[in-house]
Amino acid sequence: MDKAQYKNVYVFVEQREGVIQNVGLELLGKARELADALNEKVYAMLLGHDLTTQAQECIAYGADTVLRVDAPELATYVTEPYAQAIYQIIRDNKPSIVLIGATTIGRDLGPRLSARVETGLTADCTGLEVSEERDLLMTRPAFGGNLMATIICKEHRPQMSTVRPGVMRMGQRDENRKGTIEDVKINFDKSKFRVRVLETVKQTKNLVDITEAHVLISGGRGVGNAEGFDMLRAMANTIGAEVSASRAMVDAGVLGHERQVGQTGKTVRPDLYFAMGISGAIQHLAGMEESEYIIAINKDKFAPIFNVADLGIVGDVRKIVPLLTEKLKR
Ligand SMILES: Cc1cc2nc3c(=O)[nH]c(=O)nc-3n(C[C@H](O)[C@H](O)[C@H](O)COP(=O)(O)OP(=O)(O)OC[C@H]3O[C@@H](n4cnc5c(N)ncnc54)[C@H](O)[C@@H]3O)c2cc1C
């Protein structure tokens, strides 16, 4: 493989019902950094049907060129048409780097594409950088989060990576940024289409998205039980916060998995994160240490959570939280 033929950073910008998912914009920000370091360009791959202003959004968030594929086959996500479309783009353009959000869609699409273009894929990266040799250094937790592994795709191109939502910081939106939009036509091989979407049924249960919350009050084993979480909810209600939890409390059935913070839960980056009775295991920290401001309450002054906290309170959450809630109400 002649690596010199491959250049530029490509991002799969996921949209659902026409709405660009934040992870796509976060990846455009990271792609901008990588492309600037390599002196290359950022390409957004935007797939869907009846697309309107989404391509301009991609430019505002850092894309130099948007490759827009607007086709009825791409109206809703189905693996084969999406994989065929991106495969054709990769084959025809030879990108050096391809970034995909580790959403349910990205986790389905990424491996299929990497197999098709015969390259490697590093999943769930938490850090991406360019080495002096211009290779992509893809860092991700390994061995249950106990160490960080940096992986290089030395012999193949493109270098492919998935990144979970919330891990990279979204760049500043600049509506005056200039870029180009190219409409790409895909020659679909419909004989390979094995799946047809007959109906989409929306989840009726109102699931919160803790990654969108500005303030999160997270409880761990130190909060104890459902009653302890009622106390956290009362505090959350006074300041318009959301409640989340460590895995220990999700495994205990106190909160649903959609509210779990950490390596096997969600990665969050709120303005303010309360860690209540959470020890600060590495798998928990992996999901919240990038929060703007962290307040930890723990009765053990040696708890590792205090290493990442901006403000630490050594004491009993069950005593402190009601007092804090009263003060906040006032
Ligand atoms: C592969 C793998 C993936 C994992 N993924 C995740 C993940 O996504 N998210 C996650 O959170 N964990 C995850 N874990 C589990 C993680 O290792 C820890 O076991 C878990 O985070 C511990 O939760 P905790 O802090 O609530 O409980 P503990 O570690 O038991 O800590 C409880 C803390 O509460 C304090 N405390 C007790 N009583 C009080 C009180 N009255 N007032 C104040 N403080 C009190 C204690 O001092 C202690 O520090 C994962 C583990 C593995 C192996």
Tab-separated table of C-alpha atoms and ligand atoms in Angstrom:
chain	number	residue	atom	x	y	z
A	1	MET	CA	0.000	0.000	0.000
A	2	ASP	CA	1.353	3.399	-1.011
A	3	LYS	CA	0.480	5.502	2.046
A	4	ALA	CA	1.513	8.704	0.270
A	5	GLN	CA	-1.590	8.459	-1.921
A	6	TYR	CA	-3.841	8.862	1.108
A	7	LYS	CA	-4.542	12.262	2.552
A	8	ASN	CA	-7.088	14.446	4.380
A	9	VAL	CA	-9.280	13.821	7.393
A	10	TYR	CA	-12.821	12.547	6.776
A	11	VAL	CA	-15.654	12.611	9.301
A	12	PHE	CA	-18.910	10.707	9.058
A	13	VAL	CA	-21.392	13.343	10.238
A	14	GLU	CA	-24.369	11.403	11.505
A	15	GLN	CA	-27.846	12.877	11.155
A	16	ARG	CA	-31.108	11.474	12.376
A	17	GLU	CA	-34.355	12.806	10.911
A	18	GLY	CA	-32.295	15.648	9.489
A	19	VAL	CA	-30.772	16.638	12.831
A	20	ILE	CA	-26.979	16.464	12.955
A	21	GLN	CA	-25.861	14.540	16.036
A	22	ASN	CA	-23.508	16.430	18.349
A	23	VAL	CA	-20.840	13.763	18.062
A	24	GLY	CA	-20.422	14.622	14.363
A	25	LEU	CA	-19.745	18.262	15.232
A	26	GLU	CA	-17.361	17.227	18.026
A	27	LEU	CA	-15.445	15.089	15.541
A	28	LEU	CA	-15.277	17.954	13.031
A	29	GLY	CA	-13.559	20.006	15.753
A	30	LYS	CA	-11.012	17.228	16.366
A	31	ALA	CA	-10.582	16.638	12.622
A	32	ARG	CA	-9.804	20.362	12.205
A	33	GLU	CA	-6.979	20.067	14.761
A	34	LEU	CA	-5.563	16.931	13.119
A	35	ALA	CA	-5.825	18.361	9.595
A	36	ASP	CA	-4.103	21.587	10.675
A	37	ALA	CA	-1.263	19.557	12.216
A	38	LEU	CA	-0.921	17.590	8.960
A	39	ASN	CA	-1.523	20.610	6.728
A	40	GLU	CA	-4.413	18.776	5.117
A	41	LYS	CA	-8.155	19.331	4.712
A	42	VAL	CA	-11.295	18.293	6.598
A	43	TYR	CA	-14.053	16.527	4.660
A	44	ALA	CA	-17.507	15.899	6.120
A	45	MET	CA	-19.428	12.904	4.772
A	46	LEU	CA	-23.105	13.802	5.089
A	47	LEU	CA	-25.584	11.102	4.093
A	48	GLY	CA	-29.370	11.233	4.101
A	49	HIS	CA	-32.416	12.179	2.079
A	50	ASP	CA	-34.053	15.578	1.561
A	51	LEU	CA	-31.111	17.244	3.274
A	52	THR	CA	-31.395	21.017	3.654
A	53	THR	CA	-28.997	23.233	5.601
A	54	GLN	CA	-26.962	20.498	7.304
A	55	ALA	CA	-23.983	20.903	4.943
A	56	GLN	CA	-23.586	24.584	5.941
A	57	GLU	CA	-23.552	23.497	9.584
A	58	CYS	CA	-20.667	21.128	8.855
A	59	ILE	CA	-18.708	24.009	7.329
A	60	ALA	CA	-19.511	26.271	10.287
A	61	TYR	CA	-18.039	23.609	12.594
A	62	GLY	CA	-14.797	23.123	10.679
A	63	ALA	CA	-15.290	21.208	7.413
A	64	ASP	CA	-13.505	22.509	4.285
A	65	THR	CA	-15.582	20.336	1.980
A	66	VAL	CA	-18.856	18.546	2.525
A	67	LEU	CA	-19.446	15.412	0.448
A	68	ARG	CA	-23.210	15.297	0.448
A	69	VAL	CA	-24.997	12.123	-0.588
A	70	ASP	CA	-28.726	12.730	-0.853
A	71	ALA	CA	-30.592	9.593	-1.878
A	72	PRO	CA	-33.897	7.904	-0.960
A	73	GLU	CA	-31.904	4.763	-0.062
A	74	LEU	CA	-30.305	6.768	2.778
A	75	ALA	CA	-33.498	8.216	4.290
A	76	THR	CA	-33.143	6.087	7.425
A	77	TYR	CA	-29.995	4.318	8.530
A	78	VAL	CA	-29.612	0.822	7.127
A	79	THR	CA	-26.189	-0.788	7.221
A	80	GLU	CA	-25.713	-1.846	3.600
A	81	PRO	CA	-26.637	1.358	1.714
A	82	TYR	CA	-24.655	3.493	4.169
A	83	ALA	CA	-21.670	1.138	4.010
A	84	GLN	CA	-21.774	1.120	0.198
A	85	ALA	CA	-21.923	4.922	0.034
A	86	ILE	CA	-19.017	5.516	2.400
A	87	TYR	CA	-17.028	2.674	0.889
A	88	GLN	CA	-17.322	4.380	-2.512
A	89	ILE	CA	-16.229	7.719	-1.046
A	90	ILE	CA	-13.197	6.123	0.624
A	91	ARG	CA	-12.280	4.171	-2.519
A	92	ASP	CA	-12.529	7.229	-4.774
A	93	ASN	CA	-10.927	9.795	-2.444
A	94	LYS	CA	-8.326	7.858	-0.426
A	95	PRO	CA	-8.579	9.620	2.933
A	96	SER	CA	-5.741	9.261	5.386
A	97	ILE	CA	-8.018	9.364	8.455
A	98	VAL	CA	-11.712	8.449	8.886
A	99	LEU	CA	-13.512	9.363	12.123
A	100	ILE	CA	-16.911	7.976	13.130
A	101	GLY	CA	-19.011	8.615	16.254
A	102	ALA	CA	-19.342	5.548	18.489
A	103	THR	CA	-23.137	5.731	18.505
A	104	THR	CA	-25.294	2.688	17.801
A	105	ILE	CA	-25.095	3.659	14.114
A	106	GLY	CA	-21.334	4.291	14.152
A	107	ARG	CA	-20.643	1.048	15.990
A	108	ASP	CA	-22.539	-0.795	13.278
A	109	LEU	CA	-20.987	1.059	10.368
A	110	GLY	CA	-17.341	1.353	11.473
A	111	PRO	CA	-16.340	-2.321	11.580
A	112	ARG	CA	-18.177	-3.098	8.350
A	113	LEU	CA	-16.332	-0.326	6.531
A	114	SER	CA	-12.935	-1.169	7.948
A	115	ALA	CA	-13.359	-4.771	6.800
A	116	ARG	CA	-14.463	-3.614	3.365
A	117	VAL	CA	-11.491	-1.282	2.862
A	118	GLU	CA	-9.139	-3.760	4.569
A	119	THR	CA	-7.792	-1.536	7.282
A	120	GLY	CA	-7.856	-1.511	11.080
A	121	LEU	CA	-10.342	0.251	13.329
A	122	THR	CA	-9.630	1.524	16.812
A	123	ALA	CA	-12.897	1.751	18.713
A	124	ASP	CA	-13.856	4.161	21.496
A	125	CYS	CA	-10.798	6.405	21.330
A	126	THR	CA	-10.423	9.021	24.031
A	127	GLY	CA	-7.412	10.770	22.476
A	128	LEU	CA	-6.301	11.399	18.886
A	129	GLU	CA	-3.031	13.043	17.902
A	130	VAL	CA	-0.617	13.105	15.001
A	131	SER	CA	2.888	11.668	15.496
A	132	GLU	CA	6.090	13.142	14.071
A	133	GLU	CA	5.917	10.453	11.371
A	134	ARG	CA	2.418	11.775	10.510
A	135	ASP	CA	0.699	8.622	11.807
A	136	LEU	CA	-2.496	8.906	13.848
A	137	LEU	CA	-1.940	8.057	17.516
A	138	MET	CA	-5.221	6.562	18.699
A	139	THR	CA	-5.476	6.293	22.469
A	140	ARG	CA	-8.140	4.263	24.245
A	141	PRO	CA	-8.622	2.557	27.603
A	142	ALA	CA	-7.593	-1.106	27.703
A	143	PHE	CA	-7.823	-3.935	30.236
A	144	GLY	CA	-11.001	-2.652	31.836
A	145	GLY	CA	-9.712	0.912	31.878
A	146	ASN	CA	-6.669	0.084	33.983
A	147	LEU	CA	-4.256	1.338	31.364
A	148	MET	CA	-4.348	3.533	28.301
A	149	ALA	CA	-3.171	1.986	25.016
A	150	THR	CA	-1.958	4.099	22.105
A	151	ILE	CA	-2.535	2.313	18.827
A	152	ILE	CA	-0.983	3.088	15.431
A	153	CYS	CA	-2.256	1.773	12.116
A	154	LYS	CA	1.193	1.626	10.551
A	155	GLU	CA	0.765	-0.298	7.344
A	156	HIS	CA	-2.752	0.416	6.151
A	157	ARG	CA	-4.812	3.389	5.172
A	158	PRO	CA	-7.177	4.919	6.001
A	159	GLN	CA	-6.591	5.072	9.742
A	160	MET	CA	-10.063	4.547	11.203
A	161	SER	CA	-11.302	5.389	14.626
A	162	THR	CA	-14.591	5.647	16.499
A	163	VAL	CA	-15.064	8.125	19.347
A	164	ARG	CA	-17.884	8.162	21.859
A	165	PRO	CA	-20.210	11.170	22.085
A	166	GLY	CA	-19.013	13.823	24.530
A	167	VAL	CA	-15.354	12.785	24.469
A	168	MET	CA	-14.098	15.482	22.089
A	169	ARG	CA	-14.860	19.141	22.596
A	170	MET	CA	-17.089	20.779	19.998
A	171	GLY	CA	-15.391	23.684	18.211
A	172	GLN	CA	-16.815	27.206	18.028
A	173	ARG	CA	-19.565	27.598	15.430
A	174	ASP	CA	-18.511	30.163	12.823
A	175	GLU	CA	-21.228	30.857	10.288
A	176	ASN	CA	-18.870	32.982	8.202
A	177	ARG	CA	-16.522	30.056	7.530
A	178	LYS	CA	-16.196	29.268	3.850
A	179	GLY	CA	-16.219	25.785	2.393
A	180	THR	CA	-17.459	23.833	-0.584
A	181	ILE	CA	-20.338	21.414	-0.916
A	182	GLU	CA	-20.031	18.576	-3.426
A	183	ASP	CA	-22.983	16.356	-4.270
A	184	VAL	CA	-21.824	12.772	-4.646
A	185	LYS	CA	-23.719	10.168	-6.636
A	186	ILE	CA	-23.523	6.590	-5.434
A	187	ASN	CA	-24.014	3.590	-7.705
A	188	PHE	CA	-25.847	1.373	-5.237
A	189	ASP	CA	-25.760	-2.368	-5.733
A	190	LYS	CA	-29.331	-2.999	-4.612
A	191	SER	CA	-28.975	-6.755	-5.018
A	192	LYS	CA	-27.000	-6.632	-1.752
A	193	PHE	CA	-29.773	-4.846	0.161
A	194	ARG	CA	-31.175	-7.452	2.517
A	195	VAL	CA	-32.973	-5.199	5.013
A	196	ARG	CA	-35.900	-2.869	4.490
A	197	VAL	CA	-37.233	-0.528	7.187
A	198	LEU	CA	-40.997	-1.048	7.244
A	199	GLU	CA	-41.829	1.079	10.247
A	200	THR	CA	-40.018	3.118	12.883
A	201	VAL	CA	-41.488	2.940	16.372
A	202	LYS	CA	-40.286	5.657	18.694
A	203	GLN	CA	-39.442	4.861	22.277
A	204	THR	CA	-42.329	6.237	24.293
A	205	LYS	CA	-40.559	6.143	27.648
A	206	ASN	CA	-39.033	9.542	28.199
A	207	LEU	CA	-35.338	8.720	28.504
A	208	VAL	CA	-33.164	11.614	29.587
A	209	ASP	CA	-29.858	12.262	27.912
A	210	ILE	CA	-27.427	12.994	30.747
A	211	THR	CA	-24.770	14.067	28.223
A	212	GLU	CA	-26.878	17.184	27.538
A	213	ALA	CA	-27.234	18.249	31.207
A	214	HIS	CA	-25.403	21.379	32.403
A	215	VAL	CA	-25.470	20.231	36.013
A	216	LEU	CA	-25.321	16.571	37.043
A	217	ILE	CA	-25.764	15.206	40.530
A	218	SER	CA	-24.286	11.748	40.493
A	219	GLY	CA	-24.718	9.248	43.293
A	220	GLY	CA	-22.659	6.209	44.210
A	221	ARG	CA	-22.755	3.416	46.742
A	222	GLY	CA	-22.284	5.992	49.491
A	223	VAL	CA	-25.772	7.334	48.717
A	224	GLY	CA	-26.995	3.868	49.492
A	225	ASN	CA	-30.416	3.166	48.028
A	226	ALA	CA	-33.495	4.526	46.250
A	227	GLU	CA	-34.302	6.678	49.263
A	228	GLY	CA	-30.864	8.256	49.068
A	229	PHE	CA	-31.511	9.018	45.407
A	230	ASP	CA	-34.825	10.717	46.324
A	231	MET	CA	-32.661	13.055	48.387
A	232	LEU	CA	-30.459	13.734	45.320
A	233	ARG	CA	-33.548	14.307	43.152
A	234	ALA	CA	-34.873	16.855	45.634
A	235	MET	CA	-31.574	18.723	45.388
A	236	ALA	CA	-31.573	18.403	41.576
A	237	ASN	CA	-35.082	19.881	41.374
A	238	THR	CA	-34.011	23.021	43.205
A	239	ILE	CA	-31.313	23.835	40.641
A	240	GLY	CA	-32.650	22.239	37.452
A	241	ALA	CA	-30.041	19.478	37.457
A	242	GLU	CA	-30.250	15.862	36.298
A	243	VAL	CA	-29.439	12.846	38.449
A	244	SER	CA	-26.938	10.228	37.316
A	245	ALA	CA	-25.073	7.379	38.994
A	246	SER	CA	-22.006	5.197	39.240
A	247	ARG	CA	-22.215	1.697	37.868
A	248	ALA	CA	-22.549	0.293	41.376
A	249	MET	CA	-25.964	1.956	41.713
A	250	VAL	CA	-27.081	1.058	38.189
A	251	ASP	CA	-26.135	-2.586	38.800
A	252	ALA	CA	-28.121	-2.410	42.048
A	253	GLY	CA	-31.151	-1.379	39.957
A	254	VAL	CA	-31.538	2.037	41.593
A	255	LEU	CA	-31.258	3.944	38.274
A	256	GLY	CA	-31.473	2.893	34.615
A	257	HIS	CA	-28.365	2.304	32.505
A	258	GLU	CA	-29.075	5.458	30.495
A	259	ARG	CA	-28.039	7.411	33.607
A	260	GLN	CA	-24.749	5.583	34.207
A	261	VAL	CA	-21.582	7.663	33.993
A	262	GLY	CA	-18.319	5.997	33.066
A	263	GLN	CA	-16.484	3.728	30.752
A	264	THR	CA	-19.421	1.388	30.185
A	265	GLY	CA	-21.982	4.183	30.604
A	266	LYS	CA	-21.973	7.715	29.211
A	267	THR	CA	-19.158	10.227	28.930
A	268	VAL	CA	-20.369	13.538	30.339
A	269	ARG	CA	-18.871	17.014	30.386
A	270	PRO	CA	-21.316	19.204	32.355
A	271	ASP	CA	-20.489	22.656	33.702
A	272	LEU	CA	-20.915	21.279	37.208
A	273	TYR	CA	-20.643	17.647	38.363
A	274	PHE	CA	-21.465	16.527	41.881
A	275	ALA	CA	-19.921	13.176	42.851
A	276	MET	CA	-21.881	12.068	45.921
A	277	GLY	CA	-20.560	9.011	47.745
A	278	ILE	CA	-18.591	7.913	44.681
A	279	SER	CA	-15.108	6.524	45.294
A	280	GLY	CA	-13.644	7.614	41.938
A	281	ALA	CA	-12.712	4.287	40.333
A	282	ILE	CA	-10.810	4.760	37.069
A	283	GLN	CA	-13.796	3.474	35.070
A	284	HIS	CA	-15.976	6.161	36.620
A	285	LEU	CA	-13.412	8.927	36.147
A	286	ALA	CA	-13.133	8.007	32.449
A	287	GLY	CA	-16.696	9.248	32.016
A	288	MET	CA	-16.633	12.515	33.966
A	289	GLU	CA	-13.155	13.898	34.638
A	290	GLU	CA	-13.467	16.425	31.793
A	291	SER	CA	-16.385	18.158	33.554
A	292	GLU	CA	-15.813	21.892	33.969
A	293	TYR	CA	-16.127	21.919	37.766
A	294	ILE	CA	-16.325	18.911	40.053
A	295	ILE	CA	-17.612	18.882	43.631
A	296	ALA	CA	-17.116	15.638	45.540
A	297	ILE	CA	-18.627	14.644	48.860
A	298	ASN	CA	-17.160	11.548	50.443
A	299	LYS	CA	-16.627	10.452	54.015
A	300	ASP	CA	-13.217	8.969	53.149
A	301	LYS	CA	-10.689	11.777	52.777
A	302	PHE	CA	-8.390	9.452	50.784
A	303	ALA	CA	-11.056	8.593	48.183
A	304	PRO	CA	-9.518	8.933	44.671
A	305	ILE	CA	-12.413	11.159	43.547
A	306	PHE	CA	-10.717	13.987	45.457
A	307	ASN	CA	-7.776	13.816	43.001
A	308	VAL	CA	-10.000	15.139	40.208
A	309	ALA	CA	-12.367	17.303	42.295
A	310	ASP	CA	-12.115	21.099	42.219
A	311	LEU	CA	-13.865	21.201	45.574
A	312	GLY	CA	-13.939	18.349	48.051
A	313	ILE	CA	-16.114	17.980	51.124
A	314	VAL	CA	-15.199	15.242	53.586
A	315	GLY	CA	-18.392	14.160	55.299
A	316	ASP	CA	-21.594	12.149	55.200
A	317	VAL	CA	-23.673	12.786	52.055
A	318	ARG	CA	-26.848	11.930	53.894
A	319	LYS	CA	-26.271	14.817	56.268
A	320	ILE	CA	-24.770	17.329	53.848
A	321	VAL	CA	-27.185	16.983	50.902
A	322	PRO	CA	-30.369	17.947	52.839
A	323	LEU	CA	-28.558	20.963	54.314
A	324	LEU	CA	-27.306	21.983	50.868
A	325	THR	CA	-30.788	21.562	49.376
A	326	GLU	CA	-32.292	23.805	52.055
A	327	LYS	CA	-29.660	26.478	51.355
A	328	LEU	CA	-30.206	26.212	47.594
A	329	LYS	CA	-33.966	26.564	48.043
A	330	ARG	CA	-33.410	29.749	49.957
B	1	LIG	C1	-14.838	-3.234	32.813
B	1	LIG	C2	-15.413	-2.344	33.887
B	1	LIG	C3	-16.208	-1.281	33.517
B	1	LIG	C4	-16.745	-0.429	34.479
B	1	LIG	N1	-17.516	0.629	34.082
B	1	LIG	C5	-17.952	1.509	35.019
B	1	LIG	C6	-18.702	2.668	34.638
B	1	LIG	O1	-19.023	2.893	33.464
B	1	LIG	N2	-19.076	3.532	35.607
B	1	LIG	C7	-18.774	3.337	36.931
B	1	LIG	O2	-19.148	4.169	37.753
B	1	LIG	N3	-18.100	2.239	37.317
B	1	LIG	C8	-17.703	1.309	36.388
B	1	LIG	N4	-17.039	0.196	36.803
B	1	LIG	C9	-17.009	-0.117	38.239
B	1	LIG	C10	-15.946	0.625	39.008
B	1	LIG	O3	-14.738	-0.100	38.969
B	1	LIG	C11	-16.366	0.801	40.468
B	1	LIG	O4	-16.635	-0.469	41.025
B	1	LIG	C12	-17.588	1.684	40.664
B	1	LIG	O5	-17.426	2.907	39.981
B	1	LIG	C13	-17.770	1.954	42.153
B	1	LIG	O6	-18.922	2.707	42.368
B	1	LIG	P1	-19.051	3.639	43.632
B	1	LIG	O7	-17.978	4.669	43.616
B	1	LIG	O8	-20.459	4.091	43.673
B	1	LIG	O9	-18.860	2.616	44.867
B	1	LIG	P2	-17.651	2.378	45.832
B	1	LIG	O10	-16.376	2.189	45.112
B	1	LIG	O11	-18.090	1.306	46.763
B	1	LIG	O12	-17.499	3.746	46.619
B	1	LIG	C14	-18.436	4.235	47.516
B	1	LIG	C15	-17.842	5.498	48.120
B	1	LIG	O13	-18.794	6.118	48.933
B	1	LIG	C16	-18.160	6.582	50.105
B	1	LIG	N5	-19.202	6.622	51.142
B	1	LIG	C17	-19.815	5.583	51.777
B	1	LIG	N6	-20.768	6.032	52.600
B	1	LIG	C18	-20.748	7.392	52.515
B	1	LIG	C19	-21.501	8.418	53.125
B	1	LIG	N7	-22.497	8.155	53.977
B	1	LIG	N8	-21.195	9.700	52.793
B	1	LIG	C20	-20.196	9.992	51.938
B	1	LIG	N9	-19.460	9.043	51.313
B	1	LIG	C21	-19.748	7.767	51.590
B	1	LIG	C22	-17.061	5.609	50.397
B	1	LIG	O14	-16.040	6.234	51.143
B	1	LIG	C23	-16.605	5.239	48.984
B	1	LIG	O15	-15.562	6.105	48.543
B	1	LIG	C24	-16.493	-0.669	35.852
B	1	LIG	C25	-15.688	-1.742	36.219
B	1	LIG	C26	-15.153	-2.563	35.263
B	1	LIG	C27	-14.266	-3.698	35.688
